[in-house]
PDB file of C-alpha atoms in Angstrom:
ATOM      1  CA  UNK A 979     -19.405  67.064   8.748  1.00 81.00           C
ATOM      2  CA  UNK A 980     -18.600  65.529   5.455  1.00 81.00           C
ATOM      3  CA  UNK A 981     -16.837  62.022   5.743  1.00 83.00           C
ATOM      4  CA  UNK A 982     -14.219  61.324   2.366  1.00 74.00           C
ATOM      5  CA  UNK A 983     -13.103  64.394   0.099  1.00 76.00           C
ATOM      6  CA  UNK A 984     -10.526  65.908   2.862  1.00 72.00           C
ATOM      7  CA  UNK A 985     -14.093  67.120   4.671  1.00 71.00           C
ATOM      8  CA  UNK A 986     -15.567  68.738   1.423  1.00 76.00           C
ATOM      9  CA  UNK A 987     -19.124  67.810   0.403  1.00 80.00           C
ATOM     10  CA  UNK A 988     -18.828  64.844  -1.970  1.00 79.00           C
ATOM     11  CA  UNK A 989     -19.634  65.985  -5.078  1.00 76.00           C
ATOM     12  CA  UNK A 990     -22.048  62.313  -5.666  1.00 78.00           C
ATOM     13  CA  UNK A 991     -24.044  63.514  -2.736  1.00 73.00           C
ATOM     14  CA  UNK A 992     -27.525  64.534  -3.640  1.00 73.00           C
ATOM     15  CA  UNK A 993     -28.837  63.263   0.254  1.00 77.00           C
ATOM     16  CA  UNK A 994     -29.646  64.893   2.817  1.00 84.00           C
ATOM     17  CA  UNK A 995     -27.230  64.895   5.919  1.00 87.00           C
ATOM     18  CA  UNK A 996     -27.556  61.429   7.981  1.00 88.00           C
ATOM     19  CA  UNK A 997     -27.934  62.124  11.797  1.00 91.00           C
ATOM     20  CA  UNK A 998     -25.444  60.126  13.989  1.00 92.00           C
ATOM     21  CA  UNK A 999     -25.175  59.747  17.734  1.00 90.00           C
ATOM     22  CA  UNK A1000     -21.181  59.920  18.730  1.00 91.00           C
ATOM     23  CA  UNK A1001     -20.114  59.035  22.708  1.00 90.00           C
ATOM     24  CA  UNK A1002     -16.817  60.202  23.419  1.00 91.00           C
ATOM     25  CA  UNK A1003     -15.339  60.641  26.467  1.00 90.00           C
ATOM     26  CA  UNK A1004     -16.525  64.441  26.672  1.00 86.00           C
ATOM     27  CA  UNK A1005     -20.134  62.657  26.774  1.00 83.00           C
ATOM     28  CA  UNK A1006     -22.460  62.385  23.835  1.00 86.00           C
ATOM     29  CA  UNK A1007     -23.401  64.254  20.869  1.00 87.00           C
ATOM     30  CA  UNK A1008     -25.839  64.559  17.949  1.00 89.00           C
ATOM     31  CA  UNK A1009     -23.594  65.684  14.452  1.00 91.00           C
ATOM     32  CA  UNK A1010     -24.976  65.455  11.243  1.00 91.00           C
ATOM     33  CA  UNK A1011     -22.895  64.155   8.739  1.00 90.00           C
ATOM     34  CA  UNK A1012     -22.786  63.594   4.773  1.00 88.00           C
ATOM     35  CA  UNK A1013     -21.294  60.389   4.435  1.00 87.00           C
ATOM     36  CA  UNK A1014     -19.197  59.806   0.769  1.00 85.00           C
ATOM     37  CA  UNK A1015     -21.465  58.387  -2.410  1.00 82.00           C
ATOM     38  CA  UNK A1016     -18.524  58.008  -5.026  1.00 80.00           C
ATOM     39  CA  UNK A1017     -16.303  55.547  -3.204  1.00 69.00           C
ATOM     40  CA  UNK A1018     -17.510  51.927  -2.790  1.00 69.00           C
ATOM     41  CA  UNK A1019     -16.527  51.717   0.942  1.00 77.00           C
ATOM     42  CA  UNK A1020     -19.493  50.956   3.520  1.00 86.00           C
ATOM     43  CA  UNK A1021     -21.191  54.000   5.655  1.00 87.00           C
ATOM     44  CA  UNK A1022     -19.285  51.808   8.348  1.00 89.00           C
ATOM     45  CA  UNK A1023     -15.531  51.984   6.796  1.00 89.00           C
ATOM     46  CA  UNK A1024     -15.890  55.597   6.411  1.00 88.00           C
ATOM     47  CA  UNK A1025     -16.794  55.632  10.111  1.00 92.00           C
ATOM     48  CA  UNK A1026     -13.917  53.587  10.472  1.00 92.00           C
ATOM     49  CA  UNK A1027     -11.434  55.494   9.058  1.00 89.00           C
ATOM     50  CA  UNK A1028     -12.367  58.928  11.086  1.00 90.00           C
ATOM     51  CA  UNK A1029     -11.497  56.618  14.390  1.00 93.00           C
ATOM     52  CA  UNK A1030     -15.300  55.884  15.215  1.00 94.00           C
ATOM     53  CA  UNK A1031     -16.529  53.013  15.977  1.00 94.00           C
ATOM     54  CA  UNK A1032     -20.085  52.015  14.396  1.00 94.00           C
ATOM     55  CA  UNK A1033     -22.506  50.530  16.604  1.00 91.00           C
ATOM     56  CA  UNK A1034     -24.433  48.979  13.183  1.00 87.00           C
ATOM     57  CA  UNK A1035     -23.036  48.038  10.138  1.00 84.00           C
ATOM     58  CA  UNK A1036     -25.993  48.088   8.047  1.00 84.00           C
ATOM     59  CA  UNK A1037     -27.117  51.600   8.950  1.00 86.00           C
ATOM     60  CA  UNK A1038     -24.963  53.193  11.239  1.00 90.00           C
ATOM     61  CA  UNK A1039     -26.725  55.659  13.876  1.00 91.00           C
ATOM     62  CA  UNK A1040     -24.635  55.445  16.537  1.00 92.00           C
ATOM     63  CA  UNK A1041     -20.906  55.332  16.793  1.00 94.00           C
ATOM     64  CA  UNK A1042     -17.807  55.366  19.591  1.00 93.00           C
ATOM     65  CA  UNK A1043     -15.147  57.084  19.606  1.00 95.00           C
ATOM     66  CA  UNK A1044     -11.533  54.641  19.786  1.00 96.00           C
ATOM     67  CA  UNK A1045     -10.552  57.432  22.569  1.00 94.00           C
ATOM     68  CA  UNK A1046     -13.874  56.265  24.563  1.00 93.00           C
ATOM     69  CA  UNK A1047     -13.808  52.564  23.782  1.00 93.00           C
ATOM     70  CA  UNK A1048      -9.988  52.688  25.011  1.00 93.00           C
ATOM     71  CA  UNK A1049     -11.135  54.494  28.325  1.00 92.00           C
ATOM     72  CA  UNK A1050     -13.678  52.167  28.611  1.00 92.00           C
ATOM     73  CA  UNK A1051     -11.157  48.903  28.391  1.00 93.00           C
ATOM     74  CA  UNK A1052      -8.980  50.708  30.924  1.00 93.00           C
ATOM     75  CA  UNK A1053     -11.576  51.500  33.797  1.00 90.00           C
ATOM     76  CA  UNK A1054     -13.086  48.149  33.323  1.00 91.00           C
ATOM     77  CA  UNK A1055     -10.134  45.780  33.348  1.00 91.00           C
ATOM     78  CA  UNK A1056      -8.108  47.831  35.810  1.00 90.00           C
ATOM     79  CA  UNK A1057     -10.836  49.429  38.153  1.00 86.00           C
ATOM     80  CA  UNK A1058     -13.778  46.722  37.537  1.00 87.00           C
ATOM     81  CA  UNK A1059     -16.016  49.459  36.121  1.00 89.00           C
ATOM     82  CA  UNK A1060     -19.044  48.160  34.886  1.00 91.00           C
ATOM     83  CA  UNK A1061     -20.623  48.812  31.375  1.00 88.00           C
ATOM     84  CA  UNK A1062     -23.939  50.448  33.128  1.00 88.00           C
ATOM     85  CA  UNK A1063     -21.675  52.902  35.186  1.00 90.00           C
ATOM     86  CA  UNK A1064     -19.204  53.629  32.656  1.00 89.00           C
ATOM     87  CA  UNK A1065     -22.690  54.632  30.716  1.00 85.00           C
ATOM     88  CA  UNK A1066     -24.057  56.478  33.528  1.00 85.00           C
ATOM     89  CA  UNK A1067     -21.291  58.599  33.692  1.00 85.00           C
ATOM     90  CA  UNK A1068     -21.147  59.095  30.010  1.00 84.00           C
ATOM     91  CA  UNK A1069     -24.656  60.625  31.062  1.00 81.00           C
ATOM     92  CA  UNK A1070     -23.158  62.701  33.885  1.00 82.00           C
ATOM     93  CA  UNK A1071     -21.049  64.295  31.416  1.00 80.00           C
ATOM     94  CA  UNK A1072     -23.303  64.985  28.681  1.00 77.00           C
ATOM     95  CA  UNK A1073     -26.010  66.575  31.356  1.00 71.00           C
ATOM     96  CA  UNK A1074     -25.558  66.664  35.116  1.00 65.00           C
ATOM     97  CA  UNK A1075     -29.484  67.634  35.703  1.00 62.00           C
ATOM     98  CA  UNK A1076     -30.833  64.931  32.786  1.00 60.00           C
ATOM     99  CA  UNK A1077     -31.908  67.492  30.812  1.00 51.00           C
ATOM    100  CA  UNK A1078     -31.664  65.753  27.502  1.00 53.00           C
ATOM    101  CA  UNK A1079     -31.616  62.717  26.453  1.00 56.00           C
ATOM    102  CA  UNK A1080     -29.021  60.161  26.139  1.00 55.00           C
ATOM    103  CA  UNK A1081     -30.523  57.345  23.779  1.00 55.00           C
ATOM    104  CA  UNK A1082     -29.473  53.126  24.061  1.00 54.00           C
ATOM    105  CA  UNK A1083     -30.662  51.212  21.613  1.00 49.00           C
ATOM    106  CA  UNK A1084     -33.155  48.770  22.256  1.00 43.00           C
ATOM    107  CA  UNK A1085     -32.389  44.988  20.032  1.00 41.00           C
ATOM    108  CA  UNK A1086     -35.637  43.606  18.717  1.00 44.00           C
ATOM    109  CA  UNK A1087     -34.399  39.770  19.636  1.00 39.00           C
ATOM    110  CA  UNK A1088     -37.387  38.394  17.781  1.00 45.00           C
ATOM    111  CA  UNK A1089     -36.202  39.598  14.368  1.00 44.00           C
ATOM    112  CA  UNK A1090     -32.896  38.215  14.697  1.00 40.00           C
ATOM    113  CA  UNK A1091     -31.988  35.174  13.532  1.00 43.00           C
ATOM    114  CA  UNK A1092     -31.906  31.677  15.465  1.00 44.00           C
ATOM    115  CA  UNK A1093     -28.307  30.049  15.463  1.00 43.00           C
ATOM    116  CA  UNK A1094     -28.511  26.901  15.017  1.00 38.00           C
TER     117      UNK A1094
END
């Protein structure tokens, strides 16, 4: 998938395609995308602007769908859904039997900085 350039390759692009984890509500997915290299917008507004929300916006690897994130507001205000369940059936979805893998990011805590 090529982000910018009404899905054409941008013609600045001379990398190779980034690999991005999406959830959405049909479960989660690896794509590999070409992000834009003529435009001055961040990896992250060109996330942005496809309706995916980036979990980083230094490097993006990870993003959310606004369909899932809107789900997820629903079930949780309105049925008390938790953040692990609403996960673990994120999981479900992707693969009833856990046959692959459904990756959370660990944070480092040491390497962030103290607030002080």
């Amino acid at each position: 998938m090529s982000l910018g350039h009404e899905g054409a390759l941008c013609p600045q692009s001379n990398r190779l395609p980034t690999e991005l984890g999406v959830y959405d509500v049909s479960g989660f997915h690896k794509i590999r995308i070409f992000f834009c290299e003529c435009f001055r917008h961040e990896k992250y507004v060109q996330l942005l602007r496809v309706g995916w929300f980036p979990a980083s916006s230094i490097e993006p690897k990870t993003a959310f769908t606004f369909e899932l994130l809107d789900l997820f507001v629903t079930l949780s205000t309105a049925g008390k859904l938790s953040a692990h369940d609403f996960y673990q059936s994120l999981v479900r979805l992707t693969d009833g039997i856990n046959l692959r893998d459904c990756p959370v990011s660990q944070i480092n805590y040491s390497t962030l900085p103290m607030l002080t």
